Short mmCIF file of C-alpha atoms in Angstrom, two decimals:
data_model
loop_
_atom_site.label_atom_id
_atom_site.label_comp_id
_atom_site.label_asym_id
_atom_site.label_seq_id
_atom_site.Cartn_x
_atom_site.Cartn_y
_atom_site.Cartn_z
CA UNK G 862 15.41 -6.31 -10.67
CA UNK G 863 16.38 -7.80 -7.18
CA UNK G 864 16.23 -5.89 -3.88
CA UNK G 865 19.73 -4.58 -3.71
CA UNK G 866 19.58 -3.35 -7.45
CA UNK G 867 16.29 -1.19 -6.25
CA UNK G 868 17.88 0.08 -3.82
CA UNK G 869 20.65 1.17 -6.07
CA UNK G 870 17.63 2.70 -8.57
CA UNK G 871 16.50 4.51 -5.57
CA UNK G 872 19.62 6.06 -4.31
CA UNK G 873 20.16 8.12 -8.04
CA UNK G 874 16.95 9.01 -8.76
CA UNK G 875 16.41 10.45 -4.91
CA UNK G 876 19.78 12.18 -5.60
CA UNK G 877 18.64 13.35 -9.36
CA UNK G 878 15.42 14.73 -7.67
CA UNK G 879 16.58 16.55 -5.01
CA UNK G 880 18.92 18.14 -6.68
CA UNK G 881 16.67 19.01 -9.52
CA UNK G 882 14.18 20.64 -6.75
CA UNK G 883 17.32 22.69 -5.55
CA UNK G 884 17.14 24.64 -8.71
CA UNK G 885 13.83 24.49 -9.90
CA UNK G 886 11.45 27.62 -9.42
CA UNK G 887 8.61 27.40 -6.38
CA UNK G 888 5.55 25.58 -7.78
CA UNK G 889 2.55 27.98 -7.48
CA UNK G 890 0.41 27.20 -4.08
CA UNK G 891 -2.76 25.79 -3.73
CA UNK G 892 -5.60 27.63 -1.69
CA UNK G 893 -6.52 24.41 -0.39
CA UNK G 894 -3.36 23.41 1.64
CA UNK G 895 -1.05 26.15 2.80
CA UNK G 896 2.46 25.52 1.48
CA UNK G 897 5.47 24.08 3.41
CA UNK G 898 8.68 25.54 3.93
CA UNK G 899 10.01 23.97 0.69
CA UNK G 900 7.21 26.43 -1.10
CA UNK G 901 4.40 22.97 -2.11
CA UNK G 902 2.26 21.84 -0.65
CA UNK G 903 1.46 18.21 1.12
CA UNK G 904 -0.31 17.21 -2.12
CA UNK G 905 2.83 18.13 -4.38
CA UNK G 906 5.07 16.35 -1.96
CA UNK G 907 3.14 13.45 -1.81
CA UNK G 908 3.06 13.74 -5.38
CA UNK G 909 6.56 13.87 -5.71
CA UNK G 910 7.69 11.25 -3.63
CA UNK G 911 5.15 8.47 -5.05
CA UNK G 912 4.44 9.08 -8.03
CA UNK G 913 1.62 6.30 -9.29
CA UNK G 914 -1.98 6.57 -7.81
CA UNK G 915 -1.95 3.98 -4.67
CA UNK G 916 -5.16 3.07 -3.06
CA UNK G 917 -5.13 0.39 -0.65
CA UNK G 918 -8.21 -1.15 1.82
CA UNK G 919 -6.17 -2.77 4.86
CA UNK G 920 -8.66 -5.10 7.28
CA UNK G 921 -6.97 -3.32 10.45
CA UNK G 922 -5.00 -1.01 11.67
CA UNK G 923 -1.38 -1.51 12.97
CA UNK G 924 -1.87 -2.51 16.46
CA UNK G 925 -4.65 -4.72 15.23
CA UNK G 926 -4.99 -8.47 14.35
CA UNK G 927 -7.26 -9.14 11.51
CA UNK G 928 -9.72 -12.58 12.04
CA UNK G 929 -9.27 -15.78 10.13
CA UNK G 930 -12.83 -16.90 9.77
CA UNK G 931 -13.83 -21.09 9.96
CA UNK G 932 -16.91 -20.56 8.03
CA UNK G 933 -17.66 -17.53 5.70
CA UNK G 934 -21.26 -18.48 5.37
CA UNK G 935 -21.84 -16.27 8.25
CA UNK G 936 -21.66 -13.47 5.63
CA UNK G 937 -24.02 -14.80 3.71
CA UNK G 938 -22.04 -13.92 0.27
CA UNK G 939 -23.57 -15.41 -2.82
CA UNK G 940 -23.22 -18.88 -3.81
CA UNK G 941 -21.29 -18.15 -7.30
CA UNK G 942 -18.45 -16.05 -4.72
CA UNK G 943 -15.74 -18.12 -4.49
CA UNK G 944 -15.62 -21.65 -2.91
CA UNK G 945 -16.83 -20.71 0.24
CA UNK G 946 -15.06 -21.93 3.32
CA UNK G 947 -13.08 -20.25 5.90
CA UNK G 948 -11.69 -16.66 4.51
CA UNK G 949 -10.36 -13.56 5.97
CA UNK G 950 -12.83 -11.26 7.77
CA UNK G 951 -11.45 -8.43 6.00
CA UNK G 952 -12.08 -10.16 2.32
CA UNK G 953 -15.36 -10.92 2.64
CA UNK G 954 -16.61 -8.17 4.71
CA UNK G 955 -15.28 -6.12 1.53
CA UNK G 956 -17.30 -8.56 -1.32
CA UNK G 957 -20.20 -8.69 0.95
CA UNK G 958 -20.48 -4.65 0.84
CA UNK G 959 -19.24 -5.03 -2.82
CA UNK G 960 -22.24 -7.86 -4.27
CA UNK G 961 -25.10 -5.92 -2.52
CA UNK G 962 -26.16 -4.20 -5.94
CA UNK G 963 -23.28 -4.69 -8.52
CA UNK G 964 -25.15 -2.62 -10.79
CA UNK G 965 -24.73 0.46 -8.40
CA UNK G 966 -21.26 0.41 -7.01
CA UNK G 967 -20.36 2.11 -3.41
CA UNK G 968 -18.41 5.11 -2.95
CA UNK G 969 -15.13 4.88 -1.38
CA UNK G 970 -16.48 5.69 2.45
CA UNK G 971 -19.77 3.57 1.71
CA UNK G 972 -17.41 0.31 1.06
CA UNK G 973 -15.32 1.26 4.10
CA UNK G 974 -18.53 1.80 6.17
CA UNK G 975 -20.10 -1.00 5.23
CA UNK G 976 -16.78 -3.34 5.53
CA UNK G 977 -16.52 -1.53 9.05
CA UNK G 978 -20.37 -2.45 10.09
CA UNK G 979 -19.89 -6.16 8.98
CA UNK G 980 -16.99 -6.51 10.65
CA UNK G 981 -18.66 -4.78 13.93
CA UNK G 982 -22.08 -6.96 13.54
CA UNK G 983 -19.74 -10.10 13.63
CA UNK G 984 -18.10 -9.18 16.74
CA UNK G 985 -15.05 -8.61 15.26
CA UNK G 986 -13.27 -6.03 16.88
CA UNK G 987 -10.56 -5.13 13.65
CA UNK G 988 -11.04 -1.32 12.14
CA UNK G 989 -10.52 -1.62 8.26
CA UNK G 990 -8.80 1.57 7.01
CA UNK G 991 -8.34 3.37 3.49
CA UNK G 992 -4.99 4.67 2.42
CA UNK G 993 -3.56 6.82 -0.15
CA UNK G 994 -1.10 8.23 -2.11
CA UNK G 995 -3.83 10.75 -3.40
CA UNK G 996 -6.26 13.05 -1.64
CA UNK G 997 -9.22 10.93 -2.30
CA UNK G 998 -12.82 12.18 -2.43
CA UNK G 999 -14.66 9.77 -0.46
CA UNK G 1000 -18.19 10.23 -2.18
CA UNK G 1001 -16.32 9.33 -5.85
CA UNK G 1002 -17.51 5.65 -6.93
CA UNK G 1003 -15.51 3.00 -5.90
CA UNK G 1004 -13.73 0.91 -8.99
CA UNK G 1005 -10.67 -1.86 -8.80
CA UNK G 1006 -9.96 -0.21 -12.38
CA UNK G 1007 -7.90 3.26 -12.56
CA UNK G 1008 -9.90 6.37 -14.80
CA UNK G 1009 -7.45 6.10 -18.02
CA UNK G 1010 -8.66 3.04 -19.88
CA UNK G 1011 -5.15 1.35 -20.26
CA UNK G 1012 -4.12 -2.45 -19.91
CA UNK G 1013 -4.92 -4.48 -16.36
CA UNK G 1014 -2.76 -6.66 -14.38
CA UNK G 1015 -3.45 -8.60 -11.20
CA UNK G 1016 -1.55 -10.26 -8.38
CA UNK G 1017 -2.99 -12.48 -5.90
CA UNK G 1018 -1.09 -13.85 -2.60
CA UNK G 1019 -2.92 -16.20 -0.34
CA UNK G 1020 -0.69 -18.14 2.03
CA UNK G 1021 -2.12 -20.40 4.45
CA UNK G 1022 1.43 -21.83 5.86
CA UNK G 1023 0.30 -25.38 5.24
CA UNK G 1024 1.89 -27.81 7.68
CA UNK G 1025 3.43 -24.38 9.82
CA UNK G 1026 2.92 -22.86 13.17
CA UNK G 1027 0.54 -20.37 12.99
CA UNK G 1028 -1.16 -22.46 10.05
CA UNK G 1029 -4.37 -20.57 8.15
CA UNK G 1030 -7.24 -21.38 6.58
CA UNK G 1031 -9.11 -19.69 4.41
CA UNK G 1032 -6.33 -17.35 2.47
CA UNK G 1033 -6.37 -19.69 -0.70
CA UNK G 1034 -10.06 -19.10 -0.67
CA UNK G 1035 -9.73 -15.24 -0.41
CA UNK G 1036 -8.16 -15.80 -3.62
CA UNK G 1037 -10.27 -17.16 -5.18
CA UNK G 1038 -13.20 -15.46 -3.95
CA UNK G 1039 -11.39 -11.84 -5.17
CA UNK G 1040 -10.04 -13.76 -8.49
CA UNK G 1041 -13.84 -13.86 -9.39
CA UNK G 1042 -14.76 -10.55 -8.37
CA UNK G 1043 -12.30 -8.97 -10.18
CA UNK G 1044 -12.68 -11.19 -13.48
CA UNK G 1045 -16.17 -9.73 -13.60
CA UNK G 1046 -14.72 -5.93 -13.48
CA UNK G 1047 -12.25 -5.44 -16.55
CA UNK G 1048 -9.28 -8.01 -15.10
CA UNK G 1049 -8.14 -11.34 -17.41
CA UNK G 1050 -6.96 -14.36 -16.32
CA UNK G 1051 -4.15 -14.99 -18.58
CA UNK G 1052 -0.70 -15.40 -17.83
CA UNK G 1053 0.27 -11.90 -18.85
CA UNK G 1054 -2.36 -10.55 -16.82
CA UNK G 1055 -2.68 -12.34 -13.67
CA UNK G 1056 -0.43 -14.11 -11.16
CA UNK G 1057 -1.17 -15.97 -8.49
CA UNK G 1058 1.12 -17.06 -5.65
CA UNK G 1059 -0.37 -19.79 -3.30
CA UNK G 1060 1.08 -22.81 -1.32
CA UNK G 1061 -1.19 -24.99 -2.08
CA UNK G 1062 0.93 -27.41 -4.53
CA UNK G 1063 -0.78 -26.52 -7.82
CA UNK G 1064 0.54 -22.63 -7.79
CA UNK G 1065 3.85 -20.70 -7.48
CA UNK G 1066 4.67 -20.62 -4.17
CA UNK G 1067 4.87 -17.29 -2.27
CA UNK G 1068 8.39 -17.46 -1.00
CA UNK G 1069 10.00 -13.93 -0.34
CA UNK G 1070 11.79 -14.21 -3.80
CA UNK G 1071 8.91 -15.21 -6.14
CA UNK G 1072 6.86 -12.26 -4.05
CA UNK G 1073 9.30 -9.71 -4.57
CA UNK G 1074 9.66 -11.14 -8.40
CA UNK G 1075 5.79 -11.15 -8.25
CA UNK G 1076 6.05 -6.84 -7.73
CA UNK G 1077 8.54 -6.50 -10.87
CA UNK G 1078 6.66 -8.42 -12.95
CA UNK G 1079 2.78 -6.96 -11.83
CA UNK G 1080 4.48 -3.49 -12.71
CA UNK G 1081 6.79 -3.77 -15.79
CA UNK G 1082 5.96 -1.73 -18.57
CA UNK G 1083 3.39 -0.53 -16.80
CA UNK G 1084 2.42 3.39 -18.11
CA UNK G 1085 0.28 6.25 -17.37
CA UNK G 1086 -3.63 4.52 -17.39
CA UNK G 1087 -2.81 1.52 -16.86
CA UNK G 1088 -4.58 -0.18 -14.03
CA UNK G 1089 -2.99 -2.96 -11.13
CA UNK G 1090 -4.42 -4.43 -8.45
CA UNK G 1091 -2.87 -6.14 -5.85
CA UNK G 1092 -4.55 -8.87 -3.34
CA UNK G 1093 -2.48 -10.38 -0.16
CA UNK G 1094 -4.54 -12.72 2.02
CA UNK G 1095 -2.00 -14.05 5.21
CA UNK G 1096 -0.03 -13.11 7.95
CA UNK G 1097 0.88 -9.76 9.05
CA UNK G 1098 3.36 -8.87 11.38
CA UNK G 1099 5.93 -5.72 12.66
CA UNK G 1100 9.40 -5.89 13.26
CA UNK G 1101 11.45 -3.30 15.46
CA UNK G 1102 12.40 -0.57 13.11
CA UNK G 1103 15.71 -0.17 12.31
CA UNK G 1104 16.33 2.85 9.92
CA UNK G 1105 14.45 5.58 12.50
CA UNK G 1106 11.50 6.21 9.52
CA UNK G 1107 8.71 4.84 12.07
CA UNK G 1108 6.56 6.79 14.08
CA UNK G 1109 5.56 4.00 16.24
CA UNK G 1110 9.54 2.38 15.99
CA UNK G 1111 7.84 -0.76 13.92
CA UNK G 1112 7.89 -1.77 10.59
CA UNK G 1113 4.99 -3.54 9.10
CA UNK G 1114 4.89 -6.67 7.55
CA UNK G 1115 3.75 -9.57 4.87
CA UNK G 1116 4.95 -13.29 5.75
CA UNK G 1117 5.98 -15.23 2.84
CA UNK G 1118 5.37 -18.73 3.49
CA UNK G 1119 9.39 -19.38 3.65
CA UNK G 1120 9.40 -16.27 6.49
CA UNK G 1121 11.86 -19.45 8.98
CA UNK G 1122 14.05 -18.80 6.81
CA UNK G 1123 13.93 -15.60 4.63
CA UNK G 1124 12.10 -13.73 7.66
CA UNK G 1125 9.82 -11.18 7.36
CA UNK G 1126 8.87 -8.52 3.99
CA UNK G 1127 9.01 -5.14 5.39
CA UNK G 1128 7.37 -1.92 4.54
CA UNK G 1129 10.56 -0.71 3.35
CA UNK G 1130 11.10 -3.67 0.60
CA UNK G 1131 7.00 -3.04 -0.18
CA UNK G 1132 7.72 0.60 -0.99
CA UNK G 1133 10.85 0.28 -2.82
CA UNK G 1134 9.82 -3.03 -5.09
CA UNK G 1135 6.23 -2.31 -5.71
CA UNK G 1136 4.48 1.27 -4.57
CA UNK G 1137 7.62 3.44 -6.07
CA UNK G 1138 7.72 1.32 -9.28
CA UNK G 1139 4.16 2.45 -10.33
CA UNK G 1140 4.61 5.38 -12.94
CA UNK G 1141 3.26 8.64 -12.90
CA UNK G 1142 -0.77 8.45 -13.20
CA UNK G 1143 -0.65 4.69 -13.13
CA UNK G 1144 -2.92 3.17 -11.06
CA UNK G 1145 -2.61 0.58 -7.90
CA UNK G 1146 -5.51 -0.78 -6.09
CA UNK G 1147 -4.07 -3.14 -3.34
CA UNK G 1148 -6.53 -5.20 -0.26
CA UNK G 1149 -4.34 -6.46 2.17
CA UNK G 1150 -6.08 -8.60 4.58
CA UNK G 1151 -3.94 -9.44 6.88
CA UNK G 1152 -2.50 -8.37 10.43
CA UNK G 1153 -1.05 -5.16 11.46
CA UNK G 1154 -1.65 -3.88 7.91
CA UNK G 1155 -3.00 -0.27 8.66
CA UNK G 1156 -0.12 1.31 6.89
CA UNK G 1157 2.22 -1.37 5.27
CA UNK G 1158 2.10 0.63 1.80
CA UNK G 1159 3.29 3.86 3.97
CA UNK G 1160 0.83 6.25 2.20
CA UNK G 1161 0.33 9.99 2.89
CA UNK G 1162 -3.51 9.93 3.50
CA UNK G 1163 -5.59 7.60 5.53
CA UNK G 1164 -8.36 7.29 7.53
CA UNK G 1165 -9.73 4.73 9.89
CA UNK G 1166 -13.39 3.61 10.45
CA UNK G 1167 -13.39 4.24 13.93
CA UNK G 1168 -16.39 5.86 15.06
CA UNK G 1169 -15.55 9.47 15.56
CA UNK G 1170 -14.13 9.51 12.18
CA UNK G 1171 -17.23 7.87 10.34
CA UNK G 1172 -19.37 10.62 12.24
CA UNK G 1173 -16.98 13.30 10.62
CA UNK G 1174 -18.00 11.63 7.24
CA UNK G 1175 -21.67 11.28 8.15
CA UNK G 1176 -21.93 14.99 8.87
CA UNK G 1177 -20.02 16.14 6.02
CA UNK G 1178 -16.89 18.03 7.74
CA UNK G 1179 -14.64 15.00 6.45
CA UNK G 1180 -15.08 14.54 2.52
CA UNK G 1181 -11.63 13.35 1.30
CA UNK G 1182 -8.43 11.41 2.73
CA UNK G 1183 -6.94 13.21 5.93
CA UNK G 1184 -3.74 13.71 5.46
CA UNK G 1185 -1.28 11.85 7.57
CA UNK G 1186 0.45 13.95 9.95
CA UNK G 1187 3.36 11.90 9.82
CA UNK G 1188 4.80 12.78 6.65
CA UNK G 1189 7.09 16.09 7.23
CA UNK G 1190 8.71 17.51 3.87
CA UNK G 1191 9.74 21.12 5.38
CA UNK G 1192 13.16 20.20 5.04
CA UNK G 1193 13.75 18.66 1.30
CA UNK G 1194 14.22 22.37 -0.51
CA UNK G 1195 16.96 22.92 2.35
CA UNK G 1196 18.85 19.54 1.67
CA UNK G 1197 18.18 19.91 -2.05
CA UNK G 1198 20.24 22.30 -2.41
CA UNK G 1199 23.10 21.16 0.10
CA UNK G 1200 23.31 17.94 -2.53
CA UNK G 1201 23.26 20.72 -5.54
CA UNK G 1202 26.58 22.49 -4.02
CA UNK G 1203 27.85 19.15 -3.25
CA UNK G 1204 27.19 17.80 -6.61
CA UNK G 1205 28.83 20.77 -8.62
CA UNK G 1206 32.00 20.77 -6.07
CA UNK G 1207 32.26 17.13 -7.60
CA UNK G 1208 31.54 15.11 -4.34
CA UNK G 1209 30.33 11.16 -5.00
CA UNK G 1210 26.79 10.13 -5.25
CA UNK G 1211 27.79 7.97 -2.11
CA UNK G 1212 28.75 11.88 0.07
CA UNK G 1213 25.74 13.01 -1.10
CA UNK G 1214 23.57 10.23 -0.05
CA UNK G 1215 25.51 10.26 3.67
CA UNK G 1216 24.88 14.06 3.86
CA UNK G 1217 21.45 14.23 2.37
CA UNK G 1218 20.96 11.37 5.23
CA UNK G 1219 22.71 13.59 7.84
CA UNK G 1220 20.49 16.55 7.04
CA UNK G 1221 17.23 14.90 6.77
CA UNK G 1222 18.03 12.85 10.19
CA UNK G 1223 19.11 16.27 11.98
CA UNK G 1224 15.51 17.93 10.71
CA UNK G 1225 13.59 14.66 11.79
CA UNK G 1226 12.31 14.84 8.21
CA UNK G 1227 13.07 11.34 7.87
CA UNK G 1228 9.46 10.51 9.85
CA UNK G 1229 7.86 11.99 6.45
CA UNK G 1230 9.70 10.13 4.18
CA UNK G 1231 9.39 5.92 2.79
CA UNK G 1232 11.75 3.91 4.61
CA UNK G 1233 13.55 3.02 1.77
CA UNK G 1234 14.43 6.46 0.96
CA UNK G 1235 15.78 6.75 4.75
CA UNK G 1236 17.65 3.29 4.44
CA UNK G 1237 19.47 3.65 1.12
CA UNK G 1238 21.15 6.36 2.70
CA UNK G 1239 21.98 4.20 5.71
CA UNK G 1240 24.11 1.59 2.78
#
């Protein structure tokens, strides 16, 4: 399904749920998060509004750059990972913490610690961050595979903009250096359940079609305990952002290698193509090593391994995914049931998308919610 038929998707089923939360009883409340005006709490909204279970390591945050490394040996990985090279700072700080003792895998924090002290004994100055769409205990094992057992299915994107300005090096090599990780952990290499998008002549090339053709096809028939995972190694960029859903007025970005021409894959096209398409109690695991990636998934909790927060984790007052602040649903049980009067008075699915837009811009609820959600509205 292209971009424009997703949005489409998105527009009815925002408009089906909203106004089936206009009429639905007030979910019970959980002792561990008080409840928000709409009667759930942060954890049912998040729930709500992505459905699938989306974890993603990004190699910095969004103000940062992320380091494309000349020679990888400085990381002293193992011969038998990957072809060695230049790579992404972010990739192999992540297999380096991964390989010490396969036998024993880290925790969530551990891997993020030890991708953060890498990083920091290299003199790289990049803060990798966790991410999402679930509270996440940080002291549960750390897995590429989800908990239910179902089918696998990888993507892999390594650009290196061969023969471009702002040419890379070692993003093919990322590839291959996570193809082999992951081979070794439950994932096939078989057409039906891996893809790989490279410019390097001998792959499909990661133009902004093929990537966004890449999503649909990584999460097609795709059901509850099933397990994705989802590698980008290139550029990463922000654009001004246009639809008002930004805290920081950006959106984040991937570069497909055809980016001179097709310009830049937002956040917004991200959410609505691959992170909303995951089904309920699916699972994603995505790395994105690449630029300004902190939160180009937009996910509700996240947490940076900057030093104050890793001493929260040490001591034991942080033990699962903050929640991000940014993310305000206090407003949906008000404008679900404006579209539910609107809907039985017989008004288009086009007036209630403009006023359930109006409403949601008017209670700055909008900062809470994907972009895509706030742009369909915009069409």
């Amino acid at each position: 399904m292209g971009f424009f038929g997703s949005m489409t998707k998105l527009a009815t089923k925002a408009v089906k749920e909203a106004v089936e939360e206009a009429v639905a009883p007030p979910p019970a409340a959980s002792r561990d998060t008080p409840p928000s005006a709409s009667g759930q709490t942060f954890a049912q909204q998040s729930e709500k509004a992505i459905p699938g279970v989306i974890r993603m390591f990004s190699g910095c945050q969004d103000a940062q750059t992320s380091a494309d490394v000349f020679d990888t040996s400085v990381f002293q990985l193992p011969a038998e990972c990957g072809p060695g090279g230049a790579g992404g700072a972010c990739t192999n700080a992540m297999l380096k913490t991964l390989l010490r003792d396969e036998a024993n895998p880290p925790t969530w924090v551990e891997l993020l610690e030890g991708m953060r002290h890498i990083l920091k004994e290299k003199k790289f100055t990049q803060l990798p961050q966790l991410s999402s769409s679930r509270q996440l205990q940080l002291n549960e094992p750390f897995s590429v595979v989800g908990g239910g057992g179902g089918k696998k299915r990888a993507l892999l994107i390594g650009i290196n903009y061969v023969g471009q300005q702002g040419e890379l090096r070692g993003c093919h090599n990322d590839v291959l250096s996570m193809k082999q990780y992951i081979e070794k952990h439950g994932y096939s290499s078989d057409a039906d359940s891996m893809k790989v998008l490279m410019d390097d002549g001998q792959h499909e090339m990661p133009t902004m079609a093929n990537i966004i053709s890449a999503f649909g096809w990584l999460t097609h028939g795709i059901e509850a305990g099933d397990s994705l995972f989802f590698h980008y190694s290139g550029h990463g960029g922000s654009v001004k952002d246009t639809n008002n859903d930004e805290a920081d007025g950006k959106d984040e970005t991937l570069i497909p290698v055809d980016y001179q021409e097709k310009g830049q894959l937002s956040d917004d096209v991200i959410l609505a193509n691959l992170v909303l398409e995951v089904p309920r109690d699916a699972t994603l695991t995505a790395v994105i090593d690449a630029c300004h990636s902190g939160t180009v998934l937009d996910l509700p909790y996240t947490l940076v391994a900057d030093s104050s927060t890793m001493e929260s984790v040490a001591s034991g007052q942080t033990t699962a995914l903050p929640e991000n602040g940014e993310f305000n649903f206090a407003q949906l049980l008000k404008v679900g049931q404006l579209l539910f009067t609107m809907h039985q008075q017989g008004a288009s699915k086009q007036e209630i998308a403009v006023a359930a837009f109006t409403e949601l811009n008017k209670a700055g609820a909008l900062k809470g919610l994907s972009g895509s959600f706030a742009s369909l509205f915009n069409n």
